[in-house]
PDB file of C-alpha atoms in Angstrom:
ATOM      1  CA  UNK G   1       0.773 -53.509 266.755  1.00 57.00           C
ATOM      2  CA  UNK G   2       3.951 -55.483 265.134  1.00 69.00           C
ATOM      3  CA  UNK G   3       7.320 -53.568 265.674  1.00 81.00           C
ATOM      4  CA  UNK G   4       8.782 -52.374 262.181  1.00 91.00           C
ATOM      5  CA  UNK G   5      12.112 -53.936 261.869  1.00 95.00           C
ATOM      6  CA  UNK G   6      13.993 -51.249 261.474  1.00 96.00           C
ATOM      7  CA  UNK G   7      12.341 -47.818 262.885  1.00 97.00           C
ATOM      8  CA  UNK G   8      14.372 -44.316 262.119  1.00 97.00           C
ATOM      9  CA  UNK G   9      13.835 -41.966 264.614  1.00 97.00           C
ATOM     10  CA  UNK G  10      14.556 -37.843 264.953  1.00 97.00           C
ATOM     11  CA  UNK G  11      17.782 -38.461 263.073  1.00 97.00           C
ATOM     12  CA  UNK G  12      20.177 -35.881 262.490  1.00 97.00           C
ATOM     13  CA  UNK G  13      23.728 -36.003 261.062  1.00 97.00           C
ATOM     14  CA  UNK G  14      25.710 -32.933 260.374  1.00 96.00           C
ATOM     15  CA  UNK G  15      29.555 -32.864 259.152  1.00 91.00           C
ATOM     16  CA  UNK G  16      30.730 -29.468 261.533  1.00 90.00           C
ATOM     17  CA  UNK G  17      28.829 -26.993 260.508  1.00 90.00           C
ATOM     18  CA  UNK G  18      27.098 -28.828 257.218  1.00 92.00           C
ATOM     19  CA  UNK G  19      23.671 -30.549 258.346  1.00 94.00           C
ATOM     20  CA  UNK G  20      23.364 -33.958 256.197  1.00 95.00           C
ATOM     21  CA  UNK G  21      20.233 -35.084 257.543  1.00 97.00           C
ATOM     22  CA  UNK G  22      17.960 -33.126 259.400  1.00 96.00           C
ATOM     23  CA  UNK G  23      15.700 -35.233 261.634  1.00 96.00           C
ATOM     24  CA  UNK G  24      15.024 -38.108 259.475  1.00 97.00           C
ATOM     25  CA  UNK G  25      11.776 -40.384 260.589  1.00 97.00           C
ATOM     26  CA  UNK G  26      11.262 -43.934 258.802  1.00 97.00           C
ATOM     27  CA  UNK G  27       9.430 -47.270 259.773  1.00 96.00           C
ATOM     28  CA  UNK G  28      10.254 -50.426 257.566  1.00 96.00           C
ATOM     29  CA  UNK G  29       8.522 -52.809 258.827  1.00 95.00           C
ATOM     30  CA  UNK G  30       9.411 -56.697 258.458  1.00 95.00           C
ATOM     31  CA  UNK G  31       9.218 -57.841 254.853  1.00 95.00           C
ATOM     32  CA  UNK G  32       8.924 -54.813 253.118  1.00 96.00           C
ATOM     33  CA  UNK G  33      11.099 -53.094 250.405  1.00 97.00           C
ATOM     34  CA  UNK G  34      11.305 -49.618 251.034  1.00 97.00           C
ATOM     35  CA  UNK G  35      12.907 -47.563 248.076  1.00 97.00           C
ATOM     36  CA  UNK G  36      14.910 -44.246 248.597  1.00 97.00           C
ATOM     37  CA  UNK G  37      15.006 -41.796 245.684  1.00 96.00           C
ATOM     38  CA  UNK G  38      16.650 -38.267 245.379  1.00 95.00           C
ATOM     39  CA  UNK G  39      19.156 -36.068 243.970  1.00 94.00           C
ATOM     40  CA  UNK G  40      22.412 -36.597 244.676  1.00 92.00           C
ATOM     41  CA  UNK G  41      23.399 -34.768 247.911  1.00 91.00           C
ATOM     42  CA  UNK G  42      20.203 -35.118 249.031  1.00 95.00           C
ATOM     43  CA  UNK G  43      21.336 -38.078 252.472  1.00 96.00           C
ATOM     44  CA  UNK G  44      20.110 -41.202 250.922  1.00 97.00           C
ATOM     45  CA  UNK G  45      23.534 -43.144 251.490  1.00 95.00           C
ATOM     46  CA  UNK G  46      24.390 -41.095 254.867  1.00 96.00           C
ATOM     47  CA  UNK G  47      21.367 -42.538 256.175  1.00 97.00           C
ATOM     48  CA  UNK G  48      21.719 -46.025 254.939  1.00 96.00           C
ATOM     49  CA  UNK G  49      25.376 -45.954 256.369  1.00 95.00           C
ATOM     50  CA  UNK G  50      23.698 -44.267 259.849  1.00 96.00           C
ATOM     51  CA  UNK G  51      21.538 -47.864 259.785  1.00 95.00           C
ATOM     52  CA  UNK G  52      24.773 -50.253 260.844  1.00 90.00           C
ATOM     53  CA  UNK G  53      26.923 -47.140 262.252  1.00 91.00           C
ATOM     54  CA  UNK G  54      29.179 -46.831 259.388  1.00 92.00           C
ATOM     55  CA  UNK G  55      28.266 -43.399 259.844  1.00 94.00           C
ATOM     56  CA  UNK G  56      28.172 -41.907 263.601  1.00 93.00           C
ATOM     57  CA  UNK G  57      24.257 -40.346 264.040  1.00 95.00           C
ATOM     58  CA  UNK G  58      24.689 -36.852 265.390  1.00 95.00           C
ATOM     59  CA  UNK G  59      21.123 -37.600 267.425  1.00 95.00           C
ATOM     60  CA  UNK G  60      18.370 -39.352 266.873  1.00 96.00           C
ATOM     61  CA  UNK G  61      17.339 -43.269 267.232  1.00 95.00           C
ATOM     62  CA  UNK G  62      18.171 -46.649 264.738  1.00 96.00           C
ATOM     63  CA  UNK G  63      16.425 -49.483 266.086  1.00 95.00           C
ATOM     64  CA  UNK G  64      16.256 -53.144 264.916  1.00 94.00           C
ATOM     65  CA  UNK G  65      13.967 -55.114 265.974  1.00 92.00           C
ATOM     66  CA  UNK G  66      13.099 -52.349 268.581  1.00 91.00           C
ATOM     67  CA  UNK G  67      17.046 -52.149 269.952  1.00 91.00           C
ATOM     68  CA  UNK G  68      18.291 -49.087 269.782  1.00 93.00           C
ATOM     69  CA  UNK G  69      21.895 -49.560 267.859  1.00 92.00           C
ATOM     70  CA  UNK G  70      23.220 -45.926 268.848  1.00 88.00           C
ATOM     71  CA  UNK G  71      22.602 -46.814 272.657  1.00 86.00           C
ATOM     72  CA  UNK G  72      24.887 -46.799 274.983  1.00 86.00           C
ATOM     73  CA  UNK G  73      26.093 -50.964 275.424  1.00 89.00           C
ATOM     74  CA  UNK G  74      25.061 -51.894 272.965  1.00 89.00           C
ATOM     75  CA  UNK G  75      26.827 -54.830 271.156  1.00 90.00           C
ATOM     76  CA  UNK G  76      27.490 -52.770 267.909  1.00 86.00           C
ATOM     77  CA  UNK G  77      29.356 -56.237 266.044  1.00 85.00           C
ATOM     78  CA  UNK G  78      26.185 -57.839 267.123  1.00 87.00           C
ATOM     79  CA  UNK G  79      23.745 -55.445 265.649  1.00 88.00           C
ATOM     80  CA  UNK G  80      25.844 -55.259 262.594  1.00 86.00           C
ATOM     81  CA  UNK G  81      25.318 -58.867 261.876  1.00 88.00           C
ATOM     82  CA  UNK G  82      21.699 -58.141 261.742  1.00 92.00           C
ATOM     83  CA  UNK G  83      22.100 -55.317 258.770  1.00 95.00           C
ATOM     84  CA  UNK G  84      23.402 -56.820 255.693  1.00 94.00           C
ATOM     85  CA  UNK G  85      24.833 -54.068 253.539  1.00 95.00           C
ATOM     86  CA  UNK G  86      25.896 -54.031 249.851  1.00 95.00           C
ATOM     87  CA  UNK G  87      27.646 -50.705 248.288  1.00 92.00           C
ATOM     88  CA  UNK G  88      27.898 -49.522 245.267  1.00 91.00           C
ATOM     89  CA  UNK G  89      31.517 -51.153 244.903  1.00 90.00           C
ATOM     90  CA  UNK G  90      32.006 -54.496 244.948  1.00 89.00           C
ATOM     91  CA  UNK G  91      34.451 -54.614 247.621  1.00 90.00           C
ATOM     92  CA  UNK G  92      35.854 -58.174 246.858  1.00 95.00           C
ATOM     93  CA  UNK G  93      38.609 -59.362 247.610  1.00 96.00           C
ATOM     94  CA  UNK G  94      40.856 -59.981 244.268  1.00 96.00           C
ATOM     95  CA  UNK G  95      42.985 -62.777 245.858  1.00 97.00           C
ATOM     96  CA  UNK G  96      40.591 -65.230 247.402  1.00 97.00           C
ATOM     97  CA  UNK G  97      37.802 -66.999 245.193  1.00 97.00           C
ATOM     98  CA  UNK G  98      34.235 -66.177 245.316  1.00 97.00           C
ATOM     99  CA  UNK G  99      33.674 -69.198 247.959  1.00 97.00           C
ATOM    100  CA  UNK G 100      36.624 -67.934 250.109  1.00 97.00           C
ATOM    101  CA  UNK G 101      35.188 -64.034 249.481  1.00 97.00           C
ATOM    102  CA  UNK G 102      32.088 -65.340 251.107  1.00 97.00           C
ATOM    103  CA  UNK G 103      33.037 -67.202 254.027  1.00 97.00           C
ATOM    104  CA  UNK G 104      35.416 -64.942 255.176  1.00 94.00           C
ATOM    105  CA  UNK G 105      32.983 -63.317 257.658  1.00 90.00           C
ATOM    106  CA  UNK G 106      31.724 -66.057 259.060  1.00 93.00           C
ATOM    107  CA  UNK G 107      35.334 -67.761 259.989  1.00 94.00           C
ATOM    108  CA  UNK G 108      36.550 -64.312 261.589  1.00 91.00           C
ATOM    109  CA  UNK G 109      33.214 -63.033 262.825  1.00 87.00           C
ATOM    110  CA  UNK G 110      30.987 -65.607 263.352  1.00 90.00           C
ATOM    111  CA  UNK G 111      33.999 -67.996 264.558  1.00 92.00           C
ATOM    112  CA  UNK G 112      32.649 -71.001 262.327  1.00 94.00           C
ATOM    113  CA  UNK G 113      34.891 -73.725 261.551  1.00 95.00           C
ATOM    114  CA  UNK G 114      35.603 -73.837 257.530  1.00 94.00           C
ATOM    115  CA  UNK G 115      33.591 -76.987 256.906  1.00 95.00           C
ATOM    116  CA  UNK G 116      30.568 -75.043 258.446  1.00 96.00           C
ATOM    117  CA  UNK G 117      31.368 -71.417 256.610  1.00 96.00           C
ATOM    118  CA  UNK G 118      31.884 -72.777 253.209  1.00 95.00           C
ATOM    119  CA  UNK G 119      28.577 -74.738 253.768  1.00 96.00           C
ATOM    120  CA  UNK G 120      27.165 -71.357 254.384  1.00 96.00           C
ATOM    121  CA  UNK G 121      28.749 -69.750 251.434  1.00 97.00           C
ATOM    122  CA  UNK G 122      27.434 -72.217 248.914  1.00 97.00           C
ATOM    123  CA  UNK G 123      24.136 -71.825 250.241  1.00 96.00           C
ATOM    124  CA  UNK G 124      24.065 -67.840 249.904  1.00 96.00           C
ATOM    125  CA  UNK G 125      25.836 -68.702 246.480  1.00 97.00           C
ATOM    126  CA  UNK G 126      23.157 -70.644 245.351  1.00 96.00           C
ATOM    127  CA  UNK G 127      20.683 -68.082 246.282  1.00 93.00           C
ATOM    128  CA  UNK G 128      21.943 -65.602 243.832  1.00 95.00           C
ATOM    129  CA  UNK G 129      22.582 -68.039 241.081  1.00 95.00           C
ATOM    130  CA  UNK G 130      26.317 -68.681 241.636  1.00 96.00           C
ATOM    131  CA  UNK G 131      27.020 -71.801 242.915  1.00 96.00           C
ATOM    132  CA  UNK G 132      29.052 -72.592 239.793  1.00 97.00           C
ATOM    133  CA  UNK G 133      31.271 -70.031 239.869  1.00 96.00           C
ATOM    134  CA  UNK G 134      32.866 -70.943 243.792  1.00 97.00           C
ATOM    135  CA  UNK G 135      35.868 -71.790 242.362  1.00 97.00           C
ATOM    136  CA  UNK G 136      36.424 -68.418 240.281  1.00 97.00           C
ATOM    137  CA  UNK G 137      38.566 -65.786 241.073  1.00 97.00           C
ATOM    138  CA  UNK G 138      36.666 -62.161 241.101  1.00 97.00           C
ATOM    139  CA  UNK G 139      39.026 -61.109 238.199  1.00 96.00           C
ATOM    140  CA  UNK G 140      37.169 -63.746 236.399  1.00 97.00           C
ATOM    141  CA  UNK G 141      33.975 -62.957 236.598  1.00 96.00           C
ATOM    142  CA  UNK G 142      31.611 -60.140 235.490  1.00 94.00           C
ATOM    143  CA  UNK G 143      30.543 -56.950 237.174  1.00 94.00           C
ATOM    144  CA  UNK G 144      27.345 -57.921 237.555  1.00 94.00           C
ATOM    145  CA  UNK G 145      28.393 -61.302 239.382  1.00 96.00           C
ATOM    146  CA  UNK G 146      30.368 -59.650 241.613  1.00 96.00           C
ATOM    147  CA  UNK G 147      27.857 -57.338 242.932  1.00 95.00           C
ATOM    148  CA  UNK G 148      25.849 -60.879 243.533  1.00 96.00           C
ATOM    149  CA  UNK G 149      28.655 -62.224 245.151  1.00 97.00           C
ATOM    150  CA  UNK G 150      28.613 -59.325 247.502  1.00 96.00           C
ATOM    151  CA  UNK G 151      25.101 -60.138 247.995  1.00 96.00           C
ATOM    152  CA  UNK G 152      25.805 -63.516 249.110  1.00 96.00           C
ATOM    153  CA  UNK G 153      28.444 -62.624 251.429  1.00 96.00           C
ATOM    154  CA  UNK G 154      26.186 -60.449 253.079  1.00 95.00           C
ATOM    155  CA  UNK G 155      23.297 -62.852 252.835  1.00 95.00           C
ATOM    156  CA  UNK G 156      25.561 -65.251 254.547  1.00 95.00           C
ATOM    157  CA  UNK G 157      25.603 -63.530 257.983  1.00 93.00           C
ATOM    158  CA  UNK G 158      22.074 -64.427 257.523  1.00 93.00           C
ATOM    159  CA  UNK G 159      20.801 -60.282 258.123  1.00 95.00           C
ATOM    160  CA  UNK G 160      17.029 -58.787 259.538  1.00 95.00           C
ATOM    161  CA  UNK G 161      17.325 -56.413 257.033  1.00 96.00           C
ATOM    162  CA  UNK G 162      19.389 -55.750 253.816  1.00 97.00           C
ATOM    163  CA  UNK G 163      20.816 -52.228 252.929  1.00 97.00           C
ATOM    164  CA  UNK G 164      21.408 -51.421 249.143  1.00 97.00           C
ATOM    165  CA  UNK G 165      23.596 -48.092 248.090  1.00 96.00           C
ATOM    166  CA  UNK G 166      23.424 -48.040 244.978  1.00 94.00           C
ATOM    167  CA  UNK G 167      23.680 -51.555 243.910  1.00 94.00           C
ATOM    168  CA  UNK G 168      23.949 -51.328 239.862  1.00 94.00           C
ATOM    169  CA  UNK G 169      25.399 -47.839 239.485  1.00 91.00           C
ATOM    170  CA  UNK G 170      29.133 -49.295 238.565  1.00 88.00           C
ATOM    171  CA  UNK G 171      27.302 -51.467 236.560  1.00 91.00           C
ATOM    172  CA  UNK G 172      27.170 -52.031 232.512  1.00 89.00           C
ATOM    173  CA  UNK G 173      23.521 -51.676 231.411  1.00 88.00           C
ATOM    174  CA  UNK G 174      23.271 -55.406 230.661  1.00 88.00           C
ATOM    175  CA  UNK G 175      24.497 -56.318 233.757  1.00 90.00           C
ATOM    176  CA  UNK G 176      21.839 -54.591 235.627  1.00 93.00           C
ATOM    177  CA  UNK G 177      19.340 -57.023 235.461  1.00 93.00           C
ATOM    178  CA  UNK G 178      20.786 -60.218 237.226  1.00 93.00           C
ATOM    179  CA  UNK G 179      21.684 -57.552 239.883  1.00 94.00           C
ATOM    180  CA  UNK G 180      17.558 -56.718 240.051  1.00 95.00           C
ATOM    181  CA  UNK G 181      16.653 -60.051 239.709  1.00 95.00           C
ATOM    182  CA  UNK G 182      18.634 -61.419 243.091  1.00 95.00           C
ATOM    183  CA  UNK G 183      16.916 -58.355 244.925  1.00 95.00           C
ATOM    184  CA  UNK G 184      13.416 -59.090 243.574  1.00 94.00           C
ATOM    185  CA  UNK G 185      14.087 -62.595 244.697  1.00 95.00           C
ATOM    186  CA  UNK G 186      15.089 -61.744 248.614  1.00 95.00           C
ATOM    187  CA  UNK G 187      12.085 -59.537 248.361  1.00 95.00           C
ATOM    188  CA  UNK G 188       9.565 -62.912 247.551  1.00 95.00           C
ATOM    189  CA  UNK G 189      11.498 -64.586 250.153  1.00 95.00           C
ATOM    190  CA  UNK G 190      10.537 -62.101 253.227  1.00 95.00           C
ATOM    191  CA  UNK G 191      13.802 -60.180 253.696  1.00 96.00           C
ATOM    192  CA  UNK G 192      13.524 -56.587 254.709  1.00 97.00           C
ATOM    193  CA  UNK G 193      15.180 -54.119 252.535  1.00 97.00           C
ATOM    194  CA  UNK G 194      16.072 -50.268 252.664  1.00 97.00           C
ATOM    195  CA  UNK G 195      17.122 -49.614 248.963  1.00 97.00           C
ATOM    196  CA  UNK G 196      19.116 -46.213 247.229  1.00 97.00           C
ATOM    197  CA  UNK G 197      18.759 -46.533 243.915  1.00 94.00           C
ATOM    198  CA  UNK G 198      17.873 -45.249 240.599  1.00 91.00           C
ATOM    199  CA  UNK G 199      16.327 -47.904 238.852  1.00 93.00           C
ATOM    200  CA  UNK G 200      13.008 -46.433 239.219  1.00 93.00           C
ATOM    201  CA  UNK G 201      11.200 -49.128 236.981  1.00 93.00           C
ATOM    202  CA  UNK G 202      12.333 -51.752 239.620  1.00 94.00           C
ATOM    203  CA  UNK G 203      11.161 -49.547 241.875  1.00 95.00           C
ATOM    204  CA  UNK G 204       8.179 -49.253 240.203  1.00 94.00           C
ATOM    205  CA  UNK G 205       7.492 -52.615 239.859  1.00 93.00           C
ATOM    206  CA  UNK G 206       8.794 -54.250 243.392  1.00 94.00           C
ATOM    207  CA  UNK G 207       8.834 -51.275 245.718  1.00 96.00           C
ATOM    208  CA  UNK G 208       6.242 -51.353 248.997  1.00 96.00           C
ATOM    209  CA  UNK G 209       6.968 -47.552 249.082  1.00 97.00           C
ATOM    210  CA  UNK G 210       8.788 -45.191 247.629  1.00 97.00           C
ATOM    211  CA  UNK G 211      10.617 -42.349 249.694  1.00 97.00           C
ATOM    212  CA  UNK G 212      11.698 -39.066 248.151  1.00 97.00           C
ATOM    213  CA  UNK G 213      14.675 -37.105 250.024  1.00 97.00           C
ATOM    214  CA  UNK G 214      15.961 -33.589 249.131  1.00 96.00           C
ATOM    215  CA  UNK G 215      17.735 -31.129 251.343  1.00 95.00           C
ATOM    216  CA  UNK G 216      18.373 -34.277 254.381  1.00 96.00           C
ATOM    217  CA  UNK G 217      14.698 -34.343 254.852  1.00 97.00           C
ATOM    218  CA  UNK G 218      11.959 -36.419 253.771  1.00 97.00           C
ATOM    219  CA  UNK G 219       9.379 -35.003 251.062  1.00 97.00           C
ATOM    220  CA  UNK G 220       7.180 -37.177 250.053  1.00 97.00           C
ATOM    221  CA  UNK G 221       6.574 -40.669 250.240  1.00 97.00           C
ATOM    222  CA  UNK G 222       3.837 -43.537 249.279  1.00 97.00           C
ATOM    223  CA  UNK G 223       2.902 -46.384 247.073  1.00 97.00           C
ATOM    224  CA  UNK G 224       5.596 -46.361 243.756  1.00 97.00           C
ATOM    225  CA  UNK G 225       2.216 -45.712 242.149  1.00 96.00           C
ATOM    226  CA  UNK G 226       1.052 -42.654 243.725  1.00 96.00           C
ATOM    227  CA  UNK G 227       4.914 -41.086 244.094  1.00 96.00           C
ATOM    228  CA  UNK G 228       6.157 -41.464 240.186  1.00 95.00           C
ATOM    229  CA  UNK G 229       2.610 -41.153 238.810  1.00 94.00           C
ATOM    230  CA  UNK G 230       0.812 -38.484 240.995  1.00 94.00           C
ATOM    231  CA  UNK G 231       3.686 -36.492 243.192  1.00 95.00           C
ATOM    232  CA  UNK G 232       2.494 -34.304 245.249  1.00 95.00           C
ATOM    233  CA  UNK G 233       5.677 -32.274 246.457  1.00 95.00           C
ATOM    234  CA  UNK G 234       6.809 -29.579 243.563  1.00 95.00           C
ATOM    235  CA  UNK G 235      10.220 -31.131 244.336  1.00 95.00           C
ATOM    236  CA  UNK G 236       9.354 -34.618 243.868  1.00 96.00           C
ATOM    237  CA  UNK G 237       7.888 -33.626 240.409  1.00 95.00           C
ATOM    238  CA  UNK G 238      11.189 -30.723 239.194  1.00 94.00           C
ATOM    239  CA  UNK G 239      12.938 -34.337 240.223  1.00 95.00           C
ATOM    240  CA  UNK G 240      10.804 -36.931 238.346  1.00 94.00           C
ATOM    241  CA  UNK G 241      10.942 -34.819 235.619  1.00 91.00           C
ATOM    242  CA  UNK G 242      14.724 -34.540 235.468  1.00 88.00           C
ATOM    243  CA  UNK G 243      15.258 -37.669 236.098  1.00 82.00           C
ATOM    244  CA  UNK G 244      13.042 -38.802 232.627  1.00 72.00           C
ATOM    245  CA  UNK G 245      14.595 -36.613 231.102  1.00 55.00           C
TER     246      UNK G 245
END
């Protein structure tokens, strides 16, 4: 049997005495898009920022690509090159262009000389629509480019698997789409994606599965389908209904 891409296993994360997650188990295997639903409070971005060790795991197992990123030598900067990561802030930097926001990472991480890292850039630019706009400061463009520009810069370390925390919450309404669009795109392509959101029509519509998290613990989980038009858990459905208002 293929190993998933990214396997969570047994993990816990507590704050002192306040458990976050309590023993969190998860297989995404390559390709898929895996979507994370929940109130807020509930772990979904502790365990996304557990996934590249923004966030120490009190126990428990993250492996891509069947490495084990919590043990002990392991090349952390390595592994973190592998898990693309875009927040719910853009996180640009206001002084360099978008081309120059892009290639930073891969003249200071990856080493590559500029010709080679702005050839990089314009390529992960072009994947999210914004080749045109190299030249732009992010003061000059809109909320919902910069989100893709963080995209590309992440896209541009060319990641196994692409974390999304919240990607349109900052977001204007109208600017939402393009946002969706550029992740429903890396989905076609093949890229492997753990996503906390609440756009649950996307997820609807382009999820593999659906996960629902409450209390740092998987509920429920299963086709987008079965989850938002059958749930089983009583908390999945007090949720869905809240959420629909």
């Amino acid at each position: 049997m293929k190993r998933p891409m990214l396997e969570i296993a047994g993990l816990f994360k507590a704050f002192g005495e306040n458990a976050i997650l309590n023993g969190i188990n998860l297989k995404v295997p390559t390709g898929e898009l895996v979507f994370v639903i929940g109130p807020s409070g509930s772990g979904k971005s502790t365990m996304l920022r557990c996934c590249n060790r923004l966030e120490e795991p009190t126990s428990g197992a993250i492996l891509i690509e069947g490495t084990d990123i919590c043990g002990l030598g392991v090349d952390i900067n390595a592994m973190r090159r592998k898990v693309g990561m875009v927040f719910q802030s853009f996180n640009l930097y206001p002084h360099l262009n978008v081309r120059s926001n892009v290639s930073l990472a891969l003249r200071k991480v990856l080493k590559l000389p500029r010709a080679e890292a702005d050839e990089r850039s314009m390529a992960a630019l072009d994947l999210v629509g914004l080749a045109q706009r190299a030249d732009f400061f992010p003061s000059q463009i809109s909320g919902g480019q910069q989100q893709r520009v963080a995209i590309a810069r992440a896209l541009a370390l060319e990641p196994k698997v692409m974390l999304f925390d919240e990607p349109t919450s900052a977001l204007d309404p109208e600017l939402v789409g393009s946002v969706l669009a550029v992740m429903r795109d890396l989905k076609a392509s093949g890229m492997t994606m753990l996503v906390v959101s609440h756009e649950m029509g996307f997820a609807r519509e382009a999820a593999d599965r659906v996960i629902f998290m409450d209390g740092g613990v998987i509920v429920e989980e299963g086709a987008p389908e079965a989850v938002f038009g059958a749930p089983k858990h009583e908390r999945t459905q007090a949720f869905l209904s809240r959420v629909r208002g």
